[in-house]
mmCIF file of C-alpha atoms in Angstrom:
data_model
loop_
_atom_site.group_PDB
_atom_site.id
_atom_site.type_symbol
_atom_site.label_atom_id
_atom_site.label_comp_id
_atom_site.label_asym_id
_atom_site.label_seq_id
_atom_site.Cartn_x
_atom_site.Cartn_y
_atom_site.Cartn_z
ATOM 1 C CA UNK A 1 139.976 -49.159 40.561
ATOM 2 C CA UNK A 2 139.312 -52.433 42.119
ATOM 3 C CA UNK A 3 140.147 -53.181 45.691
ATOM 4 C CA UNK A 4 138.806 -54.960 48.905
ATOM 5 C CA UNK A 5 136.525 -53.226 50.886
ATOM 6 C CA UNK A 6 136.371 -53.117 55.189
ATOM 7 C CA UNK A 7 134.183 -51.696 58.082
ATOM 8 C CA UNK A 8 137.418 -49.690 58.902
ATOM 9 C CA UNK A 9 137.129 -47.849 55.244
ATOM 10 C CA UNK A 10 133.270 -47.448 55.036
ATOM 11 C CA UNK A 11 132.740 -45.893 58.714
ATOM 12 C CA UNK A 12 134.445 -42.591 57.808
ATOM 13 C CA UNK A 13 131.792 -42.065 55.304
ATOM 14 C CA UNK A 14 128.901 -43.459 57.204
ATOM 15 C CA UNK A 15 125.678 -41.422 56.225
ATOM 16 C CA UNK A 16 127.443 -39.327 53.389
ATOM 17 C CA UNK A 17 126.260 -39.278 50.019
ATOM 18 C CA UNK A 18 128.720 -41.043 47.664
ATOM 19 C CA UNK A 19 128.476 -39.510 43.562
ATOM 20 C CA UNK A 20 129.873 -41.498 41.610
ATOM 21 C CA UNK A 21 131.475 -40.841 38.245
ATOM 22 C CA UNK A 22 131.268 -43.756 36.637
ATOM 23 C CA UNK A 23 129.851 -47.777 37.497
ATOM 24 C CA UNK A 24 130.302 -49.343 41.056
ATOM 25 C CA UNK A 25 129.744 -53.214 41.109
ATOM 26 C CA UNK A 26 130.336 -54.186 45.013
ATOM 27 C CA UNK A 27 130.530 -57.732 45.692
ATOM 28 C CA UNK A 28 130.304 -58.334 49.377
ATOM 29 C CA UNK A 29 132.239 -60.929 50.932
ATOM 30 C CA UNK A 30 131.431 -61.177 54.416
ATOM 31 C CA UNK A 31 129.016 -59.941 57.099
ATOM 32 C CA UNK A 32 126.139 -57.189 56.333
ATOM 33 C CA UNK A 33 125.287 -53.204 55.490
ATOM 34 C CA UNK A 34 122.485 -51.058 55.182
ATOM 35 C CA UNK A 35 122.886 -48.409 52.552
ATOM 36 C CA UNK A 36 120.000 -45.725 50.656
ATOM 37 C CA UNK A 37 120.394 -46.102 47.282
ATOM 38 C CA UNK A 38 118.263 -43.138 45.832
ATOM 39 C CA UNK A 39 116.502 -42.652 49.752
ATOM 40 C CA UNK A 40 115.523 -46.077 49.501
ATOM 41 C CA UNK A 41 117.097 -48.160 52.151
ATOM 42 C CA UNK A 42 118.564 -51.715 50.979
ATOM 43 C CA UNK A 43 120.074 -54.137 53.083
ATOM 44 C CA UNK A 44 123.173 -55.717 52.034
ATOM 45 C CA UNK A 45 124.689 -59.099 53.226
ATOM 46 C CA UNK A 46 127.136 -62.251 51.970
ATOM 47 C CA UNK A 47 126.823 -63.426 48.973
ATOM 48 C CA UNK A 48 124.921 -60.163 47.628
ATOM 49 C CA UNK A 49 125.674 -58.059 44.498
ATOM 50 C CA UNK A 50 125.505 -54.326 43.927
ATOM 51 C CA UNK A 51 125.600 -52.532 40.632
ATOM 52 C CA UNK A 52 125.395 -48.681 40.776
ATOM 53 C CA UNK A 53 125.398 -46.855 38.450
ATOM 54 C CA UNK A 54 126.368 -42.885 38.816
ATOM 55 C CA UNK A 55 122.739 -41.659 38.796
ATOM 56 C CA UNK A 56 122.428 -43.457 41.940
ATOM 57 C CA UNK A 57 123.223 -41.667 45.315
ATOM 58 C CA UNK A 58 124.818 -43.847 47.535
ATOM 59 C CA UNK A 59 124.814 -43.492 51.328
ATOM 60 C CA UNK A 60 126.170 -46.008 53.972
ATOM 61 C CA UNK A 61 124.065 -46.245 57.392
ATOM 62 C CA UNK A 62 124.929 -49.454 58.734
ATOM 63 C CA UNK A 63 127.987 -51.944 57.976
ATOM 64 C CA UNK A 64 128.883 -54.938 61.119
ATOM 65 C CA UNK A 65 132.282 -55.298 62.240
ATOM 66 C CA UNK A 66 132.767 -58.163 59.587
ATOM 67 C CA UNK A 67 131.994 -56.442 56.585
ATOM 68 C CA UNK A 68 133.892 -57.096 53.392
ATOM 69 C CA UNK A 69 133.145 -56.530 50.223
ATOM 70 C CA UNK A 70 135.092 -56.290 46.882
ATOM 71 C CA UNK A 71 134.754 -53.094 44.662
ATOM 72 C CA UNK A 72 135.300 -52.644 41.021
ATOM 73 C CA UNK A 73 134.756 -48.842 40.024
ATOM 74 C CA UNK A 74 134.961 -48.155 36.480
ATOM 75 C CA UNK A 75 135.210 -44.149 35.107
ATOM 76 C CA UNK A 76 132.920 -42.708 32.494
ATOM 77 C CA UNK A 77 136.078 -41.597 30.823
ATOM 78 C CA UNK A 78 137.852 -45.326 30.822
ATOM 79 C CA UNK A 79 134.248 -46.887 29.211
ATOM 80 C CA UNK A 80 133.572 -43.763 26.316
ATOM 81 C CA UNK A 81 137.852 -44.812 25.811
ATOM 82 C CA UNK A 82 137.463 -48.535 25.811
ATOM 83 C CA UNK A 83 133.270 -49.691 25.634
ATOM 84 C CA UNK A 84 132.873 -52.197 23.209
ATOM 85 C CA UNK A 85 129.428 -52.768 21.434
ATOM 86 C CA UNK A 86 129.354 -55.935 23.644
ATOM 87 C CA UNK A 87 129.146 -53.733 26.847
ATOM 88 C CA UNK A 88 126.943 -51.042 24.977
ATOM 89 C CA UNK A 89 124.347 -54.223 24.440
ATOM 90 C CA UNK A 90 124.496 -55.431 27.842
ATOM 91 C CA UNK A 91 124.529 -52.262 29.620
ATOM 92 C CA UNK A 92 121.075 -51.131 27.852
ATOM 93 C CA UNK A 93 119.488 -54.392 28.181
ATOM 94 C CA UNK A 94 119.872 -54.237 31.968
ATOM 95 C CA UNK A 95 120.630 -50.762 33.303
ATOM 96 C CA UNK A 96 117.008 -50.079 34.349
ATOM 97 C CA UNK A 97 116.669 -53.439 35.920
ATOM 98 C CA UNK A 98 119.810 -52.258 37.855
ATOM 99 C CA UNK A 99 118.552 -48.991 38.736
ATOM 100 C CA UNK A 100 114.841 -50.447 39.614
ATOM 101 C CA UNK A 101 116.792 -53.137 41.882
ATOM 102 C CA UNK A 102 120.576 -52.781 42.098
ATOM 103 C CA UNK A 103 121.065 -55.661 44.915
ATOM 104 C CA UNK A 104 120.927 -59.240 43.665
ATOM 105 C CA UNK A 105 120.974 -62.107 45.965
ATOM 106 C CA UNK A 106 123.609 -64.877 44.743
ATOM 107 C CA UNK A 107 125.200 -68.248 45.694
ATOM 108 C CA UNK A 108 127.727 -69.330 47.417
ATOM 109 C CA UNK A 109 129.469 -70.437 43.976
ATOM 110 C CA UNK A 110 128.538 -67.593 42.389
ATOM 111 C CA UNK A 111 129.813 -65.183 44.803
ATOM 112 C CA UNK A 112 133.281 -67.368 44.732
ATOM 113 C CA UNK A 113 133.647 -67.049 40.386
ATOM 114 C CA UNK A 114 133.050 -63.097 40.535
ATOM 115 C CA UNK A 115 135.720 -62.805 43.138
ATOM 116 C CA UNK A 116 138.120 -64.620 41.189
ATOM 117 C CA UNK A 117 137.174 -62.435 37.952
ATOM 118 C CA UNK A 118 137.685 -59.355 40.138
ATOM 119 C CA UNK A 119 140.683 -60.409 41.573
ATOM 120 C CA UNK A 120 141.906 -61.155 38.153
ATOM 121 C CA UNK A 121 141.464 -57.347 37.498
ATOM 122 C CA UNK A 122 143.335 -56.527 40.388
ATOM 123 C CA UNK A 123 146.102 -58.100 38.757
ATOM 124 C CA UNK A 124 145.439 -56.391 35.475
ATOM 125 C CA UNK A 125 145.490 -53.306 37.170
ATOM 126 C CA UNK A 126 148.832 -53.713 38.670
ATOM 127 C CA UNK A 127 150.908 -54.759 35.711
ATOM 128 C CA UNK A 128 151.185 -51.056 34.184
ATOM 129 C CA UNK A 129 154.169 -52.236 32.171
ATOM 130 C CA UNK A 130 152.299 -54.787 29.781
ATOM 131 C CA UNK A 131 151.990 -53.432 26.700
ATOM 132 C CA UNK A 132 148.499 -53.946 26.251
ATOM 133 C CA UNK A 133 147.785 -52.504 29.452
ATOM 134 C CA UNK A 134 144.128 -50.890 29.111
ATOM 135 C CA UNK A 135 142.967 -53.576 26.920
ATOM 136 C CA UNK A 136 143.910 -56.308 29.007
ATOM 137 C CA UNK A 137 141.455 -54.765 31.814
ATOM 138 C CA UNK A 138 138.963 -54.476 29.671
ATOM 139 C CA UNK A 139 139.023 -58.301 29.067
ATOM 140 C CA UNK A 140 138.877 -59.380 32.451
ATOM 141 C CA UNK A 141 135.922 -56.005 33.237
ATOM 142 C CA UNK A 142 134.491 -58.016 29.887
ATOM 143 C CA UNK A 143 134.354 -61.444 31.559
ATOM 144 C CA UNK A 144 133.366 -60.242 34.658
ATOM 145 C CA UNK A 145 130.466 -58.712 33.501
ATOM 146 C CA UNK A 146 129.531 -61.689 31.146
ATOM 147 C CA UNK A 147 129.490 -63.100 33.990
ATOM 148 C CA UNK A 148 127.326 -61.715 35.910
ATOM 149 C CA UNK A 149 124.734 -61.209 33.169
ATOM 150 C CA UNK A 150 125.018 -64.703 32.965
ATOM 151 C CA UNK A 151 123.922 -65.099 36.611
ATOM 152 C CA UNK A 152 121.239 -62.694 35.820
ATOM 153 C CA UNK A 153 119.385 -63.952 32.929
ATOM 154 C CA UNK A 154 119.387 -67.281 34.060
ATOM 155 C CA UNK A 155 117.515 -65.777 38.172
ATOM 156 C CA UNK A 156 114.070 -66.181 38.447
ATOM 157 C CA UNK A 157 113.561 -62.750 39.590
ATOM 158 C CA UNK A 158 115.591 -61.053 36.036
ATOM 159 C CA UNK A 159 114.927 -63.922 33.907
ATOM 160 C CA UNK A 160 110.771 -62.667 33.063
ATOM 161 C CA UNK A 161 109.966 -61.928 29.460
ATOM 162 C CA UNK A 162 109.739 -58.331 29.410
ATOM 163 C CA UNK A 163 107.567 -56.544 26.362
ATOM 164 C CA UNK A 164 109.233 -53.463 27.030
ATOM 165 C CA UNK A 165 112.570 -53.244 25.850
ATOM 166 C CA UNK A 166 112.053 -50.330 23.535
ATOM 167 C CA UNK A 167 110.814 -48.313 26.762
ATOM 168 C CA UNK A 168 113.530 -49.845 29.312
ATOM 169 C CA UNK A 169 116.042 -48.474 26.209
ATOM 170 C CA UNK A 170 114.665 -44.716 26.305
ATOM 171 C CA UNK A 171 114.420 -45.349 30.009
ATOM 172 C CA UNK A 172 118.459 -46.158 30.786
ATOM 173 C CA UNK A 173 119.136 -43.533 27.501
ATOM 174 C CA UNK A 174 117.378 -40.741 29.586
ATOM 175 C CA UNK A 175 119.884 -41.688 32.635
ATOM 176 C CA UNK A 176 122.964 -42.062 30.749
ATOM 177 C CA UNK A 177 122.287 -38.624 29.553
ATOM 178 C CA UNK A 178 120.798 -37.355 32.992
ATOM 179 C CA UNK A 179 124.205 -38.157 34.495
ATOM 180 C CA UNK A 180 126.237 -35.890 31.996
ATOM 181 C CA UNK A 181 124.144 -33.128 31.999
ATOM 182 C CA UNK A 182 122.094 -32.767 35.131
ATOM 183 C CA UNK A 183 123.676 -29.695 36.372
ATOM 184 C CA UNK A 184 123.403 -27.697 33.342
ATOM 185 C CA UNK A 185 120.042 -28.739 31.649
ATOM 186 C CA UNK A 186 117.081 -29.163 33.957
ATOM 187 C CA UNK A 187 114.334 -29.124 31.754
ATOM 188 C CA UNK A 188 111.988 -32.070 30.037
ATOM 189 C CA UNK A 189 112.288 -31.096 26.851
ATOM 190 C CA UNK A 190 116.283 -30.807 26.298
ATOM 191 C CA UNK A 191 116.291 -34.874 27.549
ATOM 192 C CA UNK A 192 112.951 -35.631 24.933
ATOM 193 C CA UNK A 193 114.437 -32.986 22.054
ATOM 194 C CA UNK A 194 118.544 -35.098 22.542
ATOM 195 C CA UNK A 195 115.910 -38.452 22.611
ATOM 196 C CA UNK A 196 113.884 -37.842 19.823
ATOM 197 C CA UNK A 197 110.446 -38.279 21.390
ATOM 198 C CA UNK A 198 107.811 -36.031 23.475
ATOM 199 C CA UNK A 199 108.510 -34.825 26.809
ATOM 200 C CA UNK A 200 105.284 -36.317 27.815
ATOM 201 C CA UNK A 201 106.307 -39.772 25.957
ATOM 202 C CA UNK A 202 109.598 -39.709 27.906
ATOM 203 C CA UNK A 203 108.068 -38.655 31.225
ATOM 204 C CA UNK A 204 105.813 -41.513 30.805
ATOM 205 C CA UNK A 205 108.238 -43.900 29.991
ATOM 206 C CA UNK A 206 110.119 -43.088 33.076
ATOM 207 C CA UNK A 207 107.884 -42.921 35.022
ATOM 208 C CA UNK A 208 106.516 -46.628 34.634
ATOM 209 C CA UNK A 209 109.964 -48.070 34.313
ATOM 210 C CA UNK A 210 111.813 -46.075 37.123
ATOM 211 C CA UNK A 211 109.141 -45.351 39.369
ATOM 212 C CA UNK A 212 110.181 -41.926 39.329
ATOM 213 C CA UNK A 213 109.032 -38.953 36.592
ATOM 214 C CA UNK A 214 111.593 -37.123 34.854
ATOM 215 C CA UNK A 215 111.363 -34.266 36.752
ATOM 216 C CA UNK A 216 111.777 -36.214 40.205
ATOM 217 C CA UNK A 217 114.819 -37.949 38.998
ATOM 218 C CA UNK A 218 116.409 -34.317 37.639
ATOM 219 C CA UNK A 219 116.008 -32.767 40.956
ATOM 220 C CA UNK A 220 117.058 -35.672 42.815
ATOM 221 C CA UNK A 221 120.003 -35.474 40.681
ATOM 222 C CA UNK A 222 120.670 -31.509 41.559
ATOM 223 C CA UNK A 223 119.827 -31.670 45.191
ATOM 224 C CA UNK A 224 122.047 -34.983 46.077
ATOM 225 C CA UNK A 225 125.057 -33.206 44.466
ATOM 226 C CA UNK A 226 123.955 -29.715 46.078
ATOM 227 C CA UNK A 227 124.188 -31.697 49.304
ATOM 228 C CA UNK A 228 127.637 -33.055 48.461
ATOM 229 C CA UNK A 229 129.160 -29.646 47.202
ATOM 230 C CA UNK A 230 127.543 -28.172 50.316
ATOM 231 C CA UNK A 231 129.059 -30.579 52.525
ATOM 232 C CA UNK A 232 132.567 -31.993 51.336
ATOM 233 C CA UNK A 233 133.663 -28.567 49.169
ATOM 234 C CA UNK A 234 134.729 -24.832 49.999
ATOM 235 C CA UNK A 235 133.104 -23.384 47.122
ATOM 236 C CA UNK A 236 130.448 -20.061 48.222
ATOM 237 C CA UNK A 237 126.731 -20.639 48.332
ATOM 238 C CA UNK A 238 126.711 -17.958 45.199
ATOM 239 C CA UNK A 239 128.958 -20.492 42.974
ATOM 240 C CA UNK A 240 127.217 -23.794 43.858
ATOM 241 C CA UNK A 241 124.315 -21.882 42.183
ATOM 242 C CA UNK A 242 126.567 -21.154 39.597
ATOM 243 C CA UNK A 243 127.669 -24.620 39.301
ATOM 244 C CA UNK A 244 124.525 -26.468 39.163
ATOM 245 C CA UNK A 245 123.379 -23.441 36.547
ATOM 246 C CA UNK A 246 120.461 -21.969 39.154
ATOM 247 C CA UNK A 247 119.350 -18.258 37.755
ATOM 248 C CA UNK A 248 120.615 -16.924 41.097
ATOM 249 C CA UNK A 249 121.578 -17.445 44.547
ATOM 250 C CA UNK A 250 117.899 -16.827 45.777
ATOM 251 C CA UNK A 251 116.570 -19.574 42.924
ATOM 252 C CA UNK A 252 118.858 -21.720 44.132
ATOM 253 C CA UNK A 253 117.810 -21.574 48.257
ATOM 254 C CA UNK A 254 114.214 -21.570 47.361
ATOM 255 C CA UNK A 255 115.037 -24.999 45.440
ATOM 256 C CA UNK A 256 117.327 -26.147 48.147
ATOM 257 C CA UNK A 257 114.793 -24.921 50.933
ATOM 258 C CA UNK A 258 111.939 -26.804 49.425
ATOM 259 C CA UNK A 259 113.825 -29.895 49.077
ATOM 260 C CA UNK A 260 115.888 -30.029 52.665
ATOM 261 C CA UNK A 261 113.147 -27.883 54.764
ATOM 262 C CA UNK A 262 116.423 -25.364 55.407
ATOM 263 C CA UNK A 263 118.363 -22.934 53.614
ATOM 264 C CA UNK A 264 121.921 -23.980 52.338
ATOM 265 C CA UNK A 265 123.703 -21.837 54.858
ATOM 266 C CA UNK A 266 121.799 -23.811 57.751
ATOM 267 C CA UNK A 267 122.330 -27.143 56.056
ATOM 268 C CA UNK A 268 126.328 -26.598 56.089
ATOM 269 C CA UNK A 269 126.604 -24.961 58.990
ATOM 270 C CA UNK A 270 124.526 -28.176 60.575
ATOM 271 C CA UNK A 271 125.956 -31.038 59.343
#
């Protein structure tokens, strides 16, 4: 999906957490934003670029009255369909620089090319009837995000020899499969045993990388979406346990309780 983005949309959802299945890259447009990305507040204004990826949590505090932005949100299930090994490459060079810092500061020309590349997969999106329909968006995603890698490598702030792209590698594999599995594996070891390496290599790793340790970043993981089921869905207490594969009901408070300061019940019956 890729459409233009106002105040009027984003105040509904002001100070919800937004999981995302997939990759969000938000171009903003006009006027400004605060958002937590992962409870870490980032301001947003013109002429900025956000890549999220869907082990971020996402929560809008702030937008002015002239926000804009332009959002292109692209579904695990379209990229494990369509990635190319281009995508593959860039997407592992730079998804830990994106999840370390996911807002980059651009220029005025800058800001004007990725609109036009995401405008151009507006149109893609619209002609269903073309034959080549899925591949055609996948060009223009392609040159969009050639694009901004581009913009990227060539910053000051990205463009650093870095001696660590073996670790920033494990680092953004150990997300990629955090994302898929969060809810039903919550232990070290089934993310070092699926990576080939020692939990305590991987938890180091992470650690420096990130900023986070594994076990942080897993339980971040359970409690945002614990938050979310609690607050947007109808399922019971007993099968959002159930869901994010808690023993029980009572393991699943105590984890909730110790996270939030207040049982689930209170937490949904508060906000």
């Amino acid at each position: 999906m890729c459409s233009e983005i106002t105040n009027k949309e984003i105040k509904p959802i002001l100070n919800i957490d937004i999981n995302q299945n997939g990759t969000s890259t938000i171009l903003v447009l006009n006027g400004s934003a605060i958002a937590n990305i992962n409870s870490k507040a980032v301001e947003i204004n013109k002429n900025t670029l956000l890549i999220l990826t869907s082990s971020q949590i996402v929560q809008f505090t702030w937008v002015s009255e002239d926000f804009c932005c332009t959002t292109l949100l692209i579904s695990h299930t379209f990229m494990r369909e369509m990635d190319p090994a281009e995508m593959t490459t860039m997407r592992v060079r730079h998804g830990v620089r994106f999840y370390r810092t996911p807002a980059i500061e651009l220029k005025e020309p800058e800001t004007l090319h990725l609109q036009f590349r995401m405008e151009n997969i507006q149109k893609a999106l619209q002609e269903t009837t073309h034959l080549y329909y899925k591949h055609t968006i996948l060009c223009n995603i392609i040159a969009l995000f050639l694009d901004i890698h581009n913009i990227i490598e060539r910053s000051p702030i990205y463009s650093s020899n870095h001696k660590s792209t073996r670790e920033e590698k494990i680092s953004t594999d150990f997300i990629e499969l955090l994302t898929d599995n969060y809810r039903t594996e919550h232990d070290v070891t089934f993310y070092a045993n699926s990576l080939n390496i020692t939990p305590h290599y991987l938890t180091k790793i992470v650690k420096r990388t990130t900023g986070h340790s594994v076990n942080e970043l897993i339980f971040d993981m359970l409690y945002n979406d614990a938050k979310s089921l609690l607050h947007l869905s109808k399922y019971s207490i007993a099968q959002i346990a159930r869901i994010l594969n808690f023993s029980d009901q009572s393991a699943f408070g105590k984890f909730f309780k110790r996270k939030s300061g207040v049982a689930p019940f209170a937490y949904r019956k508060f906000n």
